[in-house]
Amino acid sequence: MKVYTKTGDKGTTALFGGTRVPKHHIRIESYGTIDELNSHIGLIRDQEIDQLYKNTLVHIQDRLFTVGAILATDPKKATLKSGKDRLNIPKISNEDIERLEKEMDQMEASLPPMTHFVLPGGHQTVSFCHIARTVCRRAERLASHLNDLEPFQPETLMYINRLSDYLFVLARKLSHDLQAEEIKWIPQKDS
């Protein structure tokens, strides 16, 4: 199978199910941003971090492929004539969301409580987490807009939301593990 098909040369692409839409369609923006997020998470996984985090990130990357597939499916063609789902893979589950929550709870147990916002940075690996977190938030905004127009599985949107929280906590935990300075944001006072 060739990588290039030339079918998108006029600015359209096919959704899962065959419907062609412009490449700037909100559905394409949504799953394209999930793909971008997945690449940033791969960058975090490539850093010198604990194997536990790497294993969790591999699982997250797998789930993001599922999120992308859900977002790439035309809702009008989501069900086959046989009545089966066109997307024949496990969807995002409450267990997926709970896994992120459990991971966050475990990391937070060893961290000092937050008293202020923190400035992103302190170590390259931590910065990669913050970049992934902000890409995740953008993906969430786009997916939320898409969901307003064409609703999809609620757990998918919940997962994206929880993932941005996870990436923030991971950034804090890696700051702690790497002994990187966490700079608190303390607003300046008017003089």
Tab-separated table of C-alpha atoms in Angstrom:
chain	number	residue	atom	x	y	z
A	1	MET	CA	0.000	0.000	0.000
A	2	LYS	CA	1.391	3.390	-0.975
A	3	VAL	CA	1.525	6.235	1.524
A	4	TYR	CA	0.401	8.740	-1.069
A	5	THR	CA	-3.014	8.268	-2.645
A	6	LYS	CA	-3.468	11.679	-4.318
A	7	THR	CA	-7.129	11.634	-3.178
A	8	GLY	CA	-6.530	14.657	-0.954
A	9	ASP	CA	-4.881	16.813	-3.566
A	10	LYS	CA	-7.927	19.058	-3.813
A	11	GLY	CA	-8.142	19.753	-0.087
A	12	THR	CA	-10.552	17.025	0.999
A	13	THR	CA	-10.116	13.825	2.968
A	14	ALA	CA	-12.251	10.803	3.806
A	15	LEU	CA	-13.716	10.076	7.202
A	16	PHE	CA	-14.029	6.539	8.496
A	17	GLY	CA	-17.031	5.380	6.490
A	18	GLY	CA	-16.008	7.137	3.278
A	19	THR	CA	-17.622	10.584	3.617
A	20	ARG	CA	-15.361	13.241	2.103
A	21	VAL	CA	-14.966	16.533	3.939
A	22	PRO	CA	-12.643	19.556	3.627
A	23	LYS	CA	-9.321	19.102	5.421
A	24	HIS	CA	-10.178	22.121	7.583
A	25	HIS	CA	-13.439	20.508	8.836
A	26	ILE	CA	-13.831	20.599	12.643
A	27	ARG	CA	-13.801	16.786	12.710
A	28	ILE	CA	-10.398	16.734	10.946
A	29	GLU	CA	-9.071	19.490	13.221
A	30	SER	CA	-10.227	17.433	16.227
A	31	TYR	CA	-8.611	14.136	15.376
A	32	GLY	CA	-5.593	15.860	13.824
A	33	THR	CA	-4.929	17.600	17.130
A	34	ILE	CA	-5.261	14.251	18.926
A	35	ASP	CA	-2.604	12.913	16.533
A	36	GLU	CA	-0.379	15.910	17.333
A	37	LEU	CA	-0.889	15.239	21.051
A	38	ASN	CA	0.036	11.589	20.567
A	39	SER	CA	3.331	12.669	18.978
A	40	HIS	CA	4.123	14.976	21.896
A	41	ILE	CA	3.413	12.140	24.316
A	42	GLY	CA	5.840	9.988	22.343
A	43	LEU	CA	8.446	12.690	22.908
A	44	ILE	CA	7.842	12.545	26.675
A	45	ARG	CA	8.079	8.750	26.575
A	46	ASP	CA	11.471	9.017	24.837
A	47	GLN	CA	12.935	10.906	27.809
A	48	GLU	CA	14.907	9.389	30.695
A	49	ILE	CA	11.915	8.823	32.979
A	50	ASP	CA	10.702	5.987	35.184
A	51	GLN	CA	9.498	2.905	33.299
A	52	LEU	CA	6.127	3.133	35.094
A	53	TYR	CA	5.476	6.493	33.401
A	54	LYS	CA	6.632	5.112	30.056
A	55	ASN	CA	4.220	2.170	30.375
A	56	THR	CA	1.358	4.514	31.229
A	57	LEU	CA	2.228	6.760	28.287
A	58	VAL	CA	2.205	3.781	25.885
A	59	HIS	CA	-1.278	2.914	27.158
A	60	ILE	CA	-2.366	6.541	26.706
A	61	GLN	CA	-1.017	6.551	23.148
A	62	ASP	CA	-3.043	3.428	22.398
A	63	ARG	CA	-6.177	5.068	23.800
A	64	LEU	CA	-5.491	8.207	21.744
A	65	PHE	CA	-5.574	6.132	18.566
A	66	THR	CA	-9.026	4.993	19.688
A	67	VAL	CA	-10.049	8.598	20.412
A	68	GLY	CA	-8.850	9.574	16.936
A	69	ALA	CA	-10.826	6.745	15.343
A	70	ILE	CA	-13.977	7.780	17.221
A	71	LEU	CA	-13.564	11.389	16.112
A	72	ALA	CA	-12.803	10.303	12.518
A	73	THR	CA	-16.030	8.318	12.196
A	74	ASP	CA	-18.929	9.919	10.333
A	75	PRO	CA	-21.864	9.578	12.777
A	76	LYS	CA	-24.228	8.986	9.852
A	77	LYS	CA	-22.138	5.958	8.892
A	78	ALA	CA	-21.147	4.757	12.371
A	79	THR	CA	-23.545	1.804	12.196
A	80	LEU	CA	-23.340	-0.766	9.412
A	81	LYS	CA	-26.425	-2.162	7.675
A	82	SER	CA	-25.987	-5.275	9.826
A	83	GLY	CA	-26.510	-3.105	12.921
A	84	LYS	CA	-22.913	-3.533	14.095
A	85	ASP	CA	-20.635	-0.598	14.844
A	86	ARG	CA	-18.398	0.347	11.931
A	87	LEU	CA	-15.649	0.984	14.482
A	88	ASN	CA	-15.059	-2.563	15.705
A	89	ILE	CA	-12.660	-1.756	18.554
A	90	PRO	CA	-13.124	-1.205	22.297
A	91	LYS	CA	-14.284	2.360	22.882
A	92	ILE	CA	-13.031	4.657	25.634
A	93	SER	CA	-14.284	3.252	28.920
A	94	ASN	CA	-14.843	4.511	32.439
A	95	GLU	CA	-11.940	2.229	33.380
A	96	ASP	CA	-9.662	4.233	31.060
A	97	ILE	CA	-10.690	7.434	32.828
A	98	GLU	CA	-10.333	5.834	36.265
A	99	ARG	CA	-6.836	4.607	35.365
A	100	LEU	CA	-5.732	8.200	34.736
A	101	GLU	CA	-7.317	9.297	38.014
A	102	LYS	CA	-5.561	6.503	39.929
A	103	GLU	CA	-2.204	7.410	38.361
A	104	MET	CA	-2.737	11.071	39.317
A	105	ASP	CA	-3.686	10.159	42.886
A	106	GLN	CA	-0.522	8.079	43.262
A	107	MET	CA	1.718	10.828	41.900
A	108	GLU	CA	0.068	13.570	43.967
A	109	ALA	CA	0.541	11.568	47.180
A	110	SER	CA	4.278	12.313	46.998
A	111	LEU	CA	3.989	15.956	45.950
A	112	PRO	CA	3.643	19.079	48.079
A	113	PRO	CA	0.198	20.650	47.804
A	114	MET	CA	-0.247	23.321	45.155
A	115	THR	CA	-0.536	26.806	46.565
A	116	HIS	CA	0.046	28.776	43.350
A	117	PHE	CA	0.075	28.318	39.608
A	118	VAL	CA	3.500	27.241	38.403
A	119	LEU	CA	5.378	28.579	35.417
A	120	PRO	CA	5.885	25.871	32.784
A	121	GLY	CA	9.512	24.791	32.590
A	122	GLY	CA	12.356	23.932	34.909
A	123	HIS	CA	13.603	20.959	32.897
A	124	GLN	CA	13.252	19.965	29.244
A	125	THR	CA	11.232	16.845	30.096
A	126	VAL	CA	8.867	18.872	32.271
A	127	SER	CA	8.471	21.408	29.450
A	128	PHE	CA	7.528	18.594	27.052
A	129	CYS	CA	4.749	17.627	29.502
A	130	HIS	CA	3.447	21.187	29.596
A	131	ILE	CA	3.458	21.414	25.807
A	132	ALA	CA	1.533	18.131	25.605
A	133	ARG	CA	-0.905	19.427	28.247
A	134	THR	CA	-1.658	22.567	26.240
A	135	VAL	CA	-2.071	20.588	23.009
A	136	CYS	CA	-4.445	18.307	24.936
A	137	ARG	CA	-6.468	21.336	26.065
A	138	ARG	CA	-6.680	22.515	22.450
A	139	ALA	CA	-7.803	19.040	21.402
A	140	GLU	CA	-10.455	19.202	24.116
A	141	ARG	CA	-11.730	22.578	22.907
A	142	LEU	CA	-11.993	21.301	19.347
A	143	ALA	CA	-13.609	18.020	20.397
A	144	SER	CA	-16.065	19.899	22.597
A	145	HIS	CA	-17.042	22.077	19.625
A	146	LEU	CA	-17.435	18.971	17.461
A	147	ASN	CA	-19.528	17.305	20.169
A	148	ASP	CA	-21.875	20.327	20.169
A	149	LEU	CA	-22.368	19.873	16.415
A	150	GLU	CA	-22.361	16.069	16.201
A	151	PRO	CA	-22.365	14.324	19.589
A	152	PHE	CA	-20.097	11.342	20.129
A	153	GLN	CA	-19.396	8.937	22.995
A	154	PRO	CA	-19.345	11.047	26.233
A	155	GLU	CA	-16.448	9.079	27.740
A	156	THR	CA	-14.226	10.217	24.879
A	157	LEU	CA	-14.544	13.884	25.835
A	158	MET	CA	-14.146	12.990	29.518
A	159	TYR	CA	-10.944	11.084	28.728
A	160	ILE	CA	-9.419	14.036	26.874
A	161	ASN	CA	-10.263	16.298	29.812
A	162	ARG	CA	-8.765	13.927	32.368
A	163	LEU	CA	-5.675	13.423	30.221
A	164	SER	CA	-4.810	17.126	30.348
A	165	ASP	CA	-5.023	16.912	34.153
A	166	TYR	CA	-2.795	13.828	34.096
A	167	LEU	CA	-0.180	15.616	31.978
A	168	PHE	CA	-0.132	18.521	34.444
A	169	VAL	CA	0.360	16.195	37.411
A	170	LEU	CA	3.020	14.263	35.486
A	171	ALA	CA	4.858	17.547	34.862
A	172	ARG	CA	4.801	18.289	38.588
A	173	LYS	CA	5.899	14.745	39.471
A	174	LEU	CA	8.755	14.835	36.983
A	175	SER	CA	9.824	18.232	38.372
A	176	HIS	CA	9.969	16.557	41.764
A	177	ASP	CA	11.768	13.423	40.495
A	178	LEU	CA	14.293	15.447	38.469
A	179	GLN	CA	14.759	17.961	41.303
A	180	ALA	CA	13.851	20.745	38.904
A	181	GLU	CA	12.852	24.097	40.292
A	182	GLU	CA	9.114	24.764	40.233
A	183	ILE	CA	8.678	28.510	39.933
A	184	LYS	CA	5.434	29.736	41.447
A	185	TRP	CA	3.508	32.397	39.610
A	186	ILE	CA	2.897	35.191	42.060
A	187	PRO	CA	1.081	38.087	40.392
A	188	GLN	CA	2.761	41.447	40.660
A	189	LYS	CA	1.009	44.069	42.705
A	190	ASP	CA	-0.118	47.381	41.220
A	191	SER	CA	2.145	50.148	42.495
